[in-house]
Amino acid sequence: MGVLQDHPELALFLCLAAGYLLGKVRVGPITLGGICGTLIVSLLLGAWAKIEIDADVKTIFFALFIFALGYMAGPQFFANLNRKSMRFFALCFIELVSVLGLAYLLAKAFDLDVGTASGILAGAATESAVVGTATEAIGKLPDLTADQISTYQGHVATAYTVCYLFGLVTIVIYTSQIMPMLLRTNLAEASRELWEKMRGGGSGGLESDEREAVPGLVGRTHLVTLADGRTVGNLEAAFDGRVTVEAVRRGSKDLTPAPDLELLLSDLVLVVGRRSEAIAAGRAIGPETPGIPGVDTPLATRQVAMTDKSVAGKSLDEIRATHAEFGRSGVYVTDVLRGEQHLPANPDTIVERGDVVTLVGARSGLNRIVAKIGTVAKNDATDFIYLGLGIAIGSLIGQIVVRAGGVPLSLGTGGGCLISGLLFGWFRSRRQTFGAFPPQAATTIKDMGLAVFIACTGLTSGPQAWPLLKEYGALLPFAGIAMVLVPATISLVVGRKFLKIEKPLLIGAIAGQQCSTPAITSVTQVAQSSVPMLGYTITYALSNFLLPLTGPILVGILGA
């Protein structure tokens, strides 16, 4: 015990290791997850060893977590602020009003202190970020002593842990098992039918560990037997620029495939294009031959952020038609990345500003087209200037205090960094030449920041855990279940009866409004499809921003 008290960093990382190990334990479709596991371990260790952690450690790591969370959600959050997504926004509004109202009513009905009520709100909503924003807000209440602040902040962690456990089990079972029965639908069949409808009968996308067995973009070498006397330009024009001649060999000489070059019998020609067009081109040129050394040209790859306003809202086919360089230079789109989601590079795929498209073609052609439609995306190393400035601005935003009816309301460092993260992430997505924060780095910072914050909270709150459990032992499980069932049920009725949201999307959206990754994982397993994720991503992005703000609001109301 003495070693842990003298070296709190040892206790801190021990909690992370043991907590994430506990979080891997699976009971049916349910796992606690690393964050809840870390909090349980840290509460137990804190109650036993009474370890002190500097409060600044919590503040710093929570700021890192919440900024990274906002940065990653920013592009998708602002993209969803449109008329089409308003019906999903209504579900998030139901969640916010319900959990805030229920937490307030429970606090008044059972005379709960501000810490316990905030912990119930955070745990039942299964939103770990609320623990941070509420804890920080409690620390700024003017009429509390230092001991009261410490006690109430400890109550936040304890109430969160109990309510989270019951809330997590409830939302997983309710969305994946009970909701399909209430909607009288076979979730797997409904998801398959909806996917076919959205994709026009096409097949689903590839998983992250899969690759196309038959690549769409190919190069083929042909022996000229049918195109005698035709120029390179005429041949490419016959296929509307969908194939390009990249190399020509005549005897032992390699010729430049200029548009006016005439093809002669026995020439070897390398054409590049989509598989179907390349095969069709062979029927106009002559038989395919094995690859001939020297009759080849390396194709370069560029990941390009679509920053030009002229391409926003247009399909890939429209962009190709309005930019002749695609045909003349033999440049092809092989992938479209929107946020973290890969979209099929089909002719009818709509490209939005900020999307990152993968272009493949000859290096000279790539450079010309990139200059006209966007910029090469730079995301290979973290831009710490951008990151540091964003967190600093977020911290300043959090210091702003607004009085509503005499009640001081402040976002705190957490809320301020969340807003700055959203704005900085969105601004970066609009022009990706600066402010790089690679997804893997952002995810690591986000997970590490929250895990350390939760461990610090649990270690310092451990001594208050057992007295609170003895006082409110039965209330906390009830609150965890009720505060999941009420908003989820209201959303189910409103989403189906009034908003007419398709059943698989609605179930996914309800898991998203609860910010529950275990729930959507279980739903997609039952659906045997990723279709429910389409609804989940919208409400998840919105709730990830809005739910953390409920912590300071509830603390401000109850602390008035």
Coordinates of C-alpha atoms in Angstrom, one line a residue, residues 39-554:
L39 CA -13.4 2.9 -13.1
I40 CA -14.4 -0.2 -11.1
V41 CA -10.8 -1.1 -10.5
S42 CA -9.8 2.4 -9.5
L43 CA -12.7 2.8 -7.1
L44 CA -11.8 -0.4 -5.3
L45 CA -8.1 0.5 -5.2
G46 CA -8.8 4.0 -4.1
A47 CA -11.1 2.8 -1.3
W48 CA -8.4 0.4 -0.1
A49 CA -5.2 2.5 -0.5
K50 CA -6.5 6.1 -0.4
I51 CA -4.2 7.4 -3.1
E52 CA -4.0 11.1 -3.9
I53 CA -3.7 12.3 -7.5
D54 CA -3.0 15.9 -8.4
A55 CA -6.2 17.5 -9.8
D56 CA -4.3 19.0 -12.7
V57 CA -3.6 15.6 -14.1
K58 CA -7.3 15.0 -14.5
T59 CA -7.9 18.3 -16.1
I60 CA -5.1 17.9 -18.7
F61 CA -6.0 14.4 -19.8
F62 CA -9.7 15.3 -19.9
A63 CA -9.0 18.3 -22.1
L64 CA -7.0 16.0 -24.5
F65 CA -9.8 13.5 -24.6
I66 CA -12.7 15.9 -25.2
F67 CA -10.8 17.9 -27.8
A68 CA -9.9 14.7 -29.7
L69 CA -13.5 13.5 -29.5
G70 CA -14.8 16.8 -30.9
Y71 CA -12.1 16.9 -33.6
M72 CA -13.1 13.4 -34.8
A73 CA -16.8 14.1 -34.7
G74 CA -16.6 17.7 -36.1
P75 CA -16.9 17.0 -39.9
Q76 CA -19.7 14.5 -39.5
F77 CA -21.5 16.7 -37.0
F78 CA -21.7 19.7 -39.2
A79 CA -22.4 17.6 -42.3
N80 CA -25.5 16.3 -40.5
L81 CA -26.8 19.8 -39.7
N82 CA -29.2 19.7 -42.7
R83 CA -32.9 19.3 -43.4
K84 CA -32.5 15.6 -44.3
S85 CA -31.0 14.8 -40.9
M86 CA -33.4 16.9 -38.8
R87 CA -35.5 13.8 -38.0
F88 CA -32.5 12.2 -36.4
F89 CA -31.7 15.4 -34.5
A90 CA -35.2 15.1 -33.0
L91 CA -34.2 11.8 -31.4
C92 CA -31.1 13.4 -29.8
F93 CA -33.4 16.2 -28.5
I94 CA -35.7 13.5 -26.9
E95 CA -32.6 11.9 -25.3
L96 CA -31.4 15.3 -23.9
V97 CA -34.7 16.4 -22.5
S98 CA -35.5 13.0 -21.1
V99 CA -32.3 12.3 -19.2
L100 CA -32.1 15.9 -17.9
G101 CA -35.7 15.8 -16.8
L102 CA -35.5 12.4 -15.1
A103 CA -32.2 13.3 -13.3
Y104 CA -33.8 16.5 -12.0
L105 CA -37.0 14.7 -10.9
L106 CA -35.0 11.9 -9.1
A107 CA -32.8 14.5 -7.4
K108 CA -35.9 16.4 -6.1
A109 CA -37.9 13.3 -5.2
F110 CA -35.1 11.5 -3.3
D111 CA -33.2 14.6 -2.1
L112 CA -30.1 13.6 -4.0
D113 CA -27.0 15.7 -3.8
V114 CA -25.7 17.3 -7.0
G115 CA -22.9 14.7 -7.4
T116 CA -25.1 11.7 -7.1
A117 CA -27.7 13.2 -9.6
S118 CA -24.9 14.0 -12.0
G119 CA -23.5 10.5 -11.7
I120 CA -26.9 9.0 -12.4
L121 CA -27.2 11.2 -15.5
A122 CA -23.8 10.2 -16.8
G123 CA -24.2 6.5 -16.1
A124 CA -27.7 6.0 -17.3
A125 CA -26.9 7.9 -20.5
T126 CA -23.8 5.7 -20.8
E127 CA -21.8 8.8 -21.7
S128 CA -18.4 8.9 -19.9
A129 CA -17.7 12.5 -20.9
V130 CA -20.5 13.7 -18.7
V131 CA -18.5 12.5 -15.7
G132 CA -15.8 15.0 -16.6
T133 CA -18.0 18.0 -17.4
A134 CA -20.2 17.5 -14.3
T135 CA -17.1 16.9 -12.0
E136 CA -15.6 20.1 -13.3
A137 CA -18.8 22.1 -12.9
I138 CA -19.2 20.9 -9.3
G139 CA -15.7 22.2 -8.6
K140 CA -16.8 25.7 -9.6
L141 CA -20.0 25.9 -7.4
P142 CA -19.5 29.0 -5.2
D143 CA -21.3 27.9 -2.1
L144 CA -19.5 24.6 -1.4
T145 CA -16.5 23.9 0.8
A146 CA -13.5 22.0 -0.4
D147 CA -14.6 18.9 1.5
Q148 CA -18.1 19.1 0.0
I149 CA -16.7 19.4 -3.5
S150 CA -14.5 16.4 -3.0
T151 CA -17.4 14.3 -1.6
Y152 CA -19.8 15.3 -4.4
Q153 CA -17.2 14.6 -7.1
G154 CA -16.7 11.2 -5.5
H155 CA -20.5 10.6 -5.7
V156 CA -20.4 11.3 -9.4
A157 CA -18.0 8.5 -10.1
T158 CA -19.8 6.0 -7.8
A159 CA -23.3 6.7 -9.1
Y160 CA -21.9 6.6 -12.7
T161 CA -20.4 3.2 -12.2
V162 CA -23.6 1.5 -10.9
C163 CA -25.9 3.2 -13.3
Y164 CA -23.6 2.6 -16.2
L165 CA -23.7 -1.2 -15.6
F166 CA -27.4 -1.4 -15.5
G167 CA -27.9 1.2 -18.3
L168 CA -25.5 -0.7 -20.6
V169 CA -27.2 -4.0 -20.1
T170 CA -30.6 -2.4 -20.7
I171 CA -29.7 -0.6 -23.9
V172 CA -28.0 -3.6 -25.4
I173 CA -30.9 -6.0 -24.8
Y174 CA -33.6 -3.4 -25.6
T175 CA -32.2 -2.4 -29.0
S176 CA -31.0 -5.7 -30.2
Q177 CA -33.7 -8.1 -28.9
I178 CA -36.8 -6.3 -27.7
M179 CA -37.1 -3.4 -30.3
P180 CA -37.3 -5.8 -33.3
M181 CA -40.1 -7.6 -31.6
L182 CA -42.0 -4.4 -30.8
L183 CA -41.6 -3.3 -34.4
R184 CA -42.6 -6.8 -35.6
T185 CA -39.7 -7.1 -37.9
N186 CA -36.9 -9.5 -38.8
L187 CA -34.0 -7.2 -38.4
A188 CA -31.7 -9.2 -40.7
E189 CA -34.2 -9.3 -43.5
A190 CA -35.3 -5.7 -43.1
S191 CA -31.7 -4.6 -43.2
R192 CA -31.0 -6.6 -46.4
E193 CA -34.1 -5.2 -48.1
L194 CA -33.2 -1.6 -47.2
W195 CA -29.6 -2.0 -48.4
E196 CA -30.8 -3.3 -51.7
K197 CA -33.2 -0.4 -52.0
M198 CA -30.6 2.2 -51.2
R199 CA -28.0 0.6 -53.4
G200 CA -30.3 -0.1 -56.3
G201 CA -30.0 -3.8 -55.9
G202 CA -26.2 -3.6 -55.6
S203 CA -24.1 -5.7 -53.2
G204 CA -22.8 -4.5 -49.9
G205 CA -19.4 -3.0 -49.3
L206 CA -16.2 -4.7 -48.3
E207 CA -15.2 -5.3 -44.7
S208 CA -12.0 -3.6 -43.4
D209 CA -9.9 -6.8 -43.9
E210 CA -11.3 -7.6 -47.4
R211 CA -10.0 -6.7 -50.9
E212 CA -11.6 -7.0 -54.3
A213 CA -10.8 -10.4 -55.8
V214 CA -11.1 -8.8 -59.3
P215 CA -9.7 -5.2 -59.2
G216 CA -11.8 -2.7 -61.0
L217 CA -8.9 -0.7 -62.4
V218 CA -6.6 -2.7 -64.7
G219 CA -3.9 -2.5 -67.3
R220 CA -3.8 -4.8 -70.3
T221 CA -1.3 -5.3 -73.2
H222 CA -2.7 -6.0 -76.7
L223 CA -1.3 -6.9 -80.0
V224 CA -2.6 -4.6 -82.8
T225 CA -4.5 -6.6 -85.4
L226 CA -7.7 -4.6 -85.8
A227 CA -6.8 -1.0 -85.2
D228 CA -4.3 -0.6 -88.1
G229 CA -4.2 3.0 -89.1
R230 CA -6.2 4.4 -86.1
T231 CA -4.7 7.1 -84.0
V232 CA -4.3 6.9 -80.2
G233 CA -6.7 9.8 -79.9
N234 CA -9.4 8.2 -82.0
L235 CA -9.1 5.0 -80.1
E236 CA -9.5 6.8 -76.7
A237 CA -12.3 8.9 -78.1
A238 CA -14.2 5.8 -79.1
F239 CA -14.5 4.9 -75.5
D240 CA -15.3 8.4 -74.2
G241 CA -11.9 8.6 -72.5
R242 CA -12.7 5.7 -70.2
V243 CA -9.6 3.9 -71.3
T244 CA -6.2 5.5 -72.0
V245 CA -3.2 4.3 -74.0
E246 CA -0.3 4.5 -71.7
A247 CA 2.5 2.9 -73.8
V248 CA 3.2 1.7 -77.3
R249 CA 6.1 -0.6 -78.5
R250 CA 6.9 -0.9 -82.2
G251 CA 9.5 -3.6 -82.8
S252 CA 12.2 -2.8 -80.3
K253 CA 11.3 0.9 -79.9
D254 CA 9.1 2.5 -77.2
L255 CA 6.9 5.3 -78.7
T256 CA 5.3 8.2 -76.9
P257 CA 1.5 7.5 -77.1
A258 CA 0.6 11.0 -78.4
P259 CA -3.0 11.5 -79.6
D260 CA -1.9 11.7 -83.3
L261 CA 0.3 8.5 -83.2
E262 CA -1.0 6.0 -85.7
L263 CA -1.2 2.4 -84.6
L264 CA 0.2 -0.2 -87.0
L265 CA -0.1 -4.0 -87.3
S266 CA 2.0 -5.9 -84.6
D267 CA 2.3 -2.9 -82.3
L268 CA 2.1 -3.7 -78.6
V269 CA -0.3 -1.4 -76.8
L270 CA -0.8 -1.0 -73.1
V271 CA -4.3 0.3 -72.2
V272 CA -5.5 1.3 -68.7
G273 CA -9.0 1.6 -67.5
R274 CA -12.0 0.1 -65.7
R275 CA -12.0 -3.7 -66.3
S276 CA -15.1 -3.7 -68.5
E277 CA -13.8 -0.8 -70.7
A278 CA -10.3 -2.4 -70.9
I279 CA -11.8 -5.7 -72.1
A280 CA -14.0 -3.9 -74.7
A281 CA -10.9 -1.9 -75.9
G282 CA -9.2 -5.2 -76.6
R283 CA -11.9 -6.2 -79.0
A284 CA -11.2 -3.0 -81.0
I285 CA -7.4 -3.4 -80.9
G286 CA -6.6 -7.1 -81.0
P287 CA -5.8 -10.1 -78.8
E288 CA -4.4 -9.7 -75.3
T289 CA -0.8 -10.6 -74.8
P290 CA 1.3 -11.4 -71.7
G291 CA 3.0 -8.4 -70.1
I292 CA 6.0 -7.4 -72.2
P293 CA 9.0 -6.0 -70.3
G294 CA 9.2 -2.3 -71.1
V295 CA 5.6 -2.0 -72.2
D296 CA 4.5 -0.8 -68.9
T297 CA 4.2 2.5 -67.0
P298 CA 4.0 2.9 -63.3
L299 CA 0.8 4.3 -61.9
A300 CA 1.0 6.8 -59.0
T301 CA -1.6 7.2 -56.2
R302 CA -2.8 10.4 -54.6
Q303 CA -5.2 11.0 -51.7
V304 CA -6.8 14.2 -52.6
A305 CA -9.1 16.4 -50.4
M306 CA -11.9 17.8 -52.5
T307 CA -11.7 21.5 -51.6
D308 CA -12.9 23.1 -54.8
K309 CA -16.5 24.4 -54.5
S310 CA -17.2 23.4 -58.1
V311 CA -17.1 19.7 -57.2
A312 CA -19.3 19.8 -54.1
G313 CA -22.6 17.9 -54.5
K314 CA -21.7 16.4 -57.9
S315 CA -21.4 12.7 -58.8
L316 CA -18.1 11.2 -59.9
D317 CA -19.5 10.9 -63.4
E318 CA -20.4 14.6 -63.5
I319 CA -16.9 15.6 -62.2
R320 CA -15.3 13.4 -64.9
A321 CA -17.5 14.9 -67.6
T322 CA -16.6 18.5 -66.6
H323 CA -12.9 17.8 -66.2
A324 CA -11.5 16.5 -69.4
E325 CA -8.2 15.8 -67.7
F326 CA -9.6 12.6 -66.4
G327 CA -10.0 11.2 -69.9
R328 CA -6.9 12.7 -71.4
S329 CA -4.6 11.9 -68.5
G330 CA -5.9 8.5 -67.6
V331 CA -6.8 9.3 -64.0
Y332 CA -9.3 7.1 -62.1
V333 CA -11.1 7.4 -58.8
T334 CA -10.7 4.2 -56.8
D335 CA -12.0 5.2 -53.3
V336 CA -14.0 7.9 -51.6
L337 CA -13.4 8.5 -47.9
R338 CA -15.8 10.6 -45.9
G339 CA -14.7 11.0 -42.3
E340 CA -13.9 7.4 -41.4
Q341 CA -16.4 5.9 -43.8
H342 CA -15.3 4.4 -47.2
L343 CA -17.9 5.0 -49.9
P344 CA -18.0 3.0 -53.2
A345 CA -16.3 4.8 -56.1
N346 CA -19.3 4.4 -58.4
P347 CA -20.2 6.9 -61.2
D348 CA -23.3 8.0 -59.2
T349 CA -21.5 8.5 -55.9
I350 CA -22.0 12.1 -54.7
V351 CA -18.8 13.9 -53.6
E352 CA -19.0 16.5 -50.8
R353 CA -16.5 19.2 -50.0
G354 CA -13.9 17.8 -47.6
D355 CA -14.2 14.2 -48.9
V356 CA -10.8 12.5 -49.6
V357 CA -10.7 10.6 -52.9
T358 CA -8.0 8.2 -54.0
L359 CA -6.8 8.9 -57.5
V360 CA -4.7 6.5 -59.6
G361 CA -3.0 7.3 -62.8
A362 CA 0.1 8.5 -64.5
R363 CA 2.1 11.0 -62.3
S364 CA 1.9 13.9 -64.8
G365 CA -1.9 13.5 -65.2
L366 CA -2.4 13.3 -61.5
N367 CA -0.6 16.5 -60.8
R368 CA -2.7 18.4 -63.4
I369 CA -6.1 17.1 -62.1
V370 CA -5.2 17.6 -58.4
A371 CA -4.5 21.3 -59.1
K372 CA -8.0 21.7 -60.4
I373 CA -10.2 19.8 -57.9
G374 CA -8.4 20.0 -54.5
T375 CA -5.2 19.5 -52.7
V376 CA -3.2 16.5 -51.7
A377 CA -4.3 15.4 -48.2
K378 CA -1.6 15.6 -45.6
N379 CA -2.3 13.4 -42.6
D380 CA 0.9 11.6 -41.9
A381 CA 2.0 13.4 -38.7
T382 CA 0.2 15.3 -36.0
D383 CA 0.3 19.1 -36.4
F384 CA 0.9 20.0 -32.7
I385 CA 0.6 23.7 -33.5
Y386 CA -3.0 23.2 -34.5
L387 CA -3.6 20.8 -31.7
G388 CA -2.2 23.0 -29.0
L389 CA -3.9 26.1 -30.3
G390 CA -7.3 24.3 -30.4
I391 CA -7.0 23.1 -26.8
A392 CA -5.9 26.5 -25.6
I393 CA -8.8 28.2 -27.3
G394 CA -11.2 25.6 -25.9
S395 CA -9.9 26.2 -22.4
L396 CA -10.5 29.9 -22.8
I397 CA -14.1 29.3 -24.1
G398 CA -14.7 27.2 -21.0
Q399 CA -13.9 30.1 -18.7
I400 CA -16.8 32.1 -20.0
V401 CA -19.6 32.4 -17.5
V402 CA -23.2 33.2 -18.5
R403 CA -25.9 33.9 -15.9
A404 CA -29.4 32.5 -16.6
G405 CA -31.9 33.8 -14.1
G406 CA -29.1 34.3 -11.5
V407 CA -27.7 30.8 -12.2
P408 CA -24.0 30.9 -13.3
L409 CA -23.5 28.5 -16.2
S410 CA -20.1 27.7 -17.6
L411 CA -19.0 25.1 -20.1
G412 CA -15.7 24.5 -18.2
T413 CA -12.5 23.2 -19.8
G414 CA -14.3 20.1 -21.0
G415 CA -17.2 21.8 -22.7
G416 CA -15.0 24.5 -24.2
C417 CA -12.5 22.0 -25.6
L418 CA -15.4 20.0 -27.1
I419 CA -16.7 23.0 -29.0
S420 CA -13.2 24.0 -30.2
G421 CA -12.5 20.4 -31.2
L422 CA -15.7 20.3 -33.3
L423 CA -14.8 23.6 -35.0
F424 CA -11.1 22.7 -35.5
G425 CA -12.0 19.3 -36.9
W426 CA -14.6 20.7 -39.2
F427 CA -12.3 23.5 -40.4
R428 CA -9.5 21.0 -41.0
S429 CA -11.9 18.8 -43.2
R430 CA -12.6 21.8 -45.4
R431 CA -9.0 22.2 -46.5
Q432 CA -6.7 19.4 -45.4
T433 CA -3.4 21.1 -46.0
F434 CA -2.8 21.9 -42.3
G435 CA -3.9 20.8 -38.9
A436 CA -3.3 17.1 -39.5
F437 CA -4.4 14.8 -36.7
P438 CA -4.2 11.2 -38.1
P439 CA -7.2 9.0 -37.1
Q440 CA -5.0 6.5 -35.2
A441 CA -3.3 9.3 -33.3
A442 CA -6.6 11.0 -32.5
T443 CA -8.1 7.7 -31.3
T444 CA -5.1 7.0 -29.1
I445 CA -5.2 10.4 -27.5
K446 CA -9.0 10.2 -27.0
D447 CA -8.9 6.8 -25.4
M448 CA -5.8 7.5 -23.3
G449 CA -7.1 10.8 -22.1
L450 CA -10.5 9.4 -21.0
A451 CA -8.9 6.3 -19.4
V452 CA -6.4 8.4 -17.3
F453 CA -9.1 10.8 -16.3
I454 CA -11.5 8.0 -15.2
A455 CA -8.7 6.3 -13.3
C456 CA -7.8 9.5 -11.5
T457 CA -11.5 10.1 -10.6
G458 CA -11.9 6.6 -9.3
L459 CA -8.7 6.6 -7.2
T460 CA -9.7 9.9 -5.5
S461 CA -13.4 8.9 -5.2
G462 CA -12.9 5.4 -3.7
P463 CA -13.4 6.4 0.0
Q464 CA -16.8 7.9 -0.8
A465 CA -18.1 4.9 -2.7
W466 CA -19.3 2.5 0.0
P467 CA -21.3 5.1 2.0
L468 CA -23.1 6.2 -1.1
L469 CA -23.9 2.6 -2.1
K470 CA -25.4 1.9 1.3
E471 CA -27.5 5.0 1.2
Y472 CA -28.9 4.7 -2.4
G473 CA -28.2 1.1 -3.3
A474 CA -31.6 0.3 -4.7
L475 CA -32.2 3.6 -6.3
L476 CA -29.1 3.6 -8.6
P477 CA -30.0 0.4 -10.5
F478 CA -33.6 1.6 -11.0
A479 CA -32.4 4.9 -12.3
G480 CA -29.9 3.3 -14.7
I481 CA -32.7 1.2 -16.2
A482 CA -35.4 3.8 -16.2
M483 CA -33.3 6.5 -17.8
V484 CA -32.5 4.2 -20.7
L485 CA -36.0 2.8 -21.3
V486 CA -37.9 6.2 -21.1
P487 CA -36.0 8.1 -23.9
A488 CA -35.5 5.0 -26.0
T489 CA -39.2 4.1 -25.9
I490 CA -40.3 7.7 -26.7
S491 CA -37.8 7.8 -29.6
L492 CA -39.1 4.5 -30.9
V493 CA -42.6 5.7 -31.0
V494 CA -41.8 9.2 -32.4
G495 CA -39.3 7.9 -34.9
R496 CA -41.7 5.3 -36.4
K497 CA -45.1 6.9 -36.1
F498 CA -44.2 10.6 -36.9
L499 CA -40.7 10.7 -38.4
K500 CA -41.2 7.5 -40.6
I501 CA -37.6 6.4 -40.1
E502 CA -36.9 3.0 -41.6
K503 CA -36.9 0.3 -38.9
P504 CA -33.2 -0.8 -39.1
L505 CA -32.1 2.9 -39.2
L506 CA -34.3 3.8 -36.3
I507 CA -32.9 1.0 -34.1
G508 CA -29.4 2.1 -35.0
A509 CA -30.2 5.7 -34.3
I510 CA -31.5 4.9 -30.9
A511 CA -28.3 3.1 -30.0
G512 CA -26.5 6.2 -31.3
Q513 CA -28.5 8.7 -29.3
Q514 CA -27.4 6.7 -26.2
C515 CA -23.7 6.8 -27.5
S516 CA -23.6 3.0 -26.9
T517 CA -21.0 1.2 -29.0
P518 CA -21.8 -2.2 -27.4
A519 CA -25.5 -1.7 -28.4
I520 CA -24.8 -1.0 -32.0
T521 CA -22.3 -3.9 -32.1
S522 CA -25.0 -6.2 -30.9
V523 CA -27.6 -4.7 -33.2
T524 CA -25.4 -5.2 -36.3
Q525 CA -24.7 -8.8 -35.2
V526 CA -28.4 -9.5 -35.1
A527 CA -29.0 -7.6 -38.3
Q528 CA -26.1 -9.5 -40.0
S529 CA -25.5 -6.1 -41.7
S530 CA -24.0 -2.7 -41.2
V531 CA -27.1 -0.9 -42.4
P532 CA -28.2 0.1 -38.8
M533 CA -24.8 1.9 -38.6
L534 CA -26.2 4.5 -41.1
G535 CA -28.6 5.7 -38.5
Y536 CA -26.2 5.3 -35.6
T537 CA -23.5 7.5 -37.0
I538 CA -25.8 10.5 -37.3
T539 CA -27.2 10.5 -33.7
Y540 CA -23.9 9.3 -32.3
A541 CA -22.1 12.4 -33.6
L542 CA -24.9 14.7 -32.4
S543 CA -25.2 13.1 -28.9
N544 CA -21.4 13.0 -28.5
F545 CA -21.4 16.7 -28.7
L546 CA -24.7 17.5 -26.9
L547 CA -24.8 15.0 -24.0
P548 CA -21.5 16.2 -22.3
L549 CA -23.1 19.7 -22.1
T550 CA -25.9 18.3 -19.9
G551 CA -23.5 17.8 -17.0
P552 CA -22.8 21.6 -16.4
I553 CA -26.5 22.3 -17.0
L554 CA -27.8 19.9 -14.4

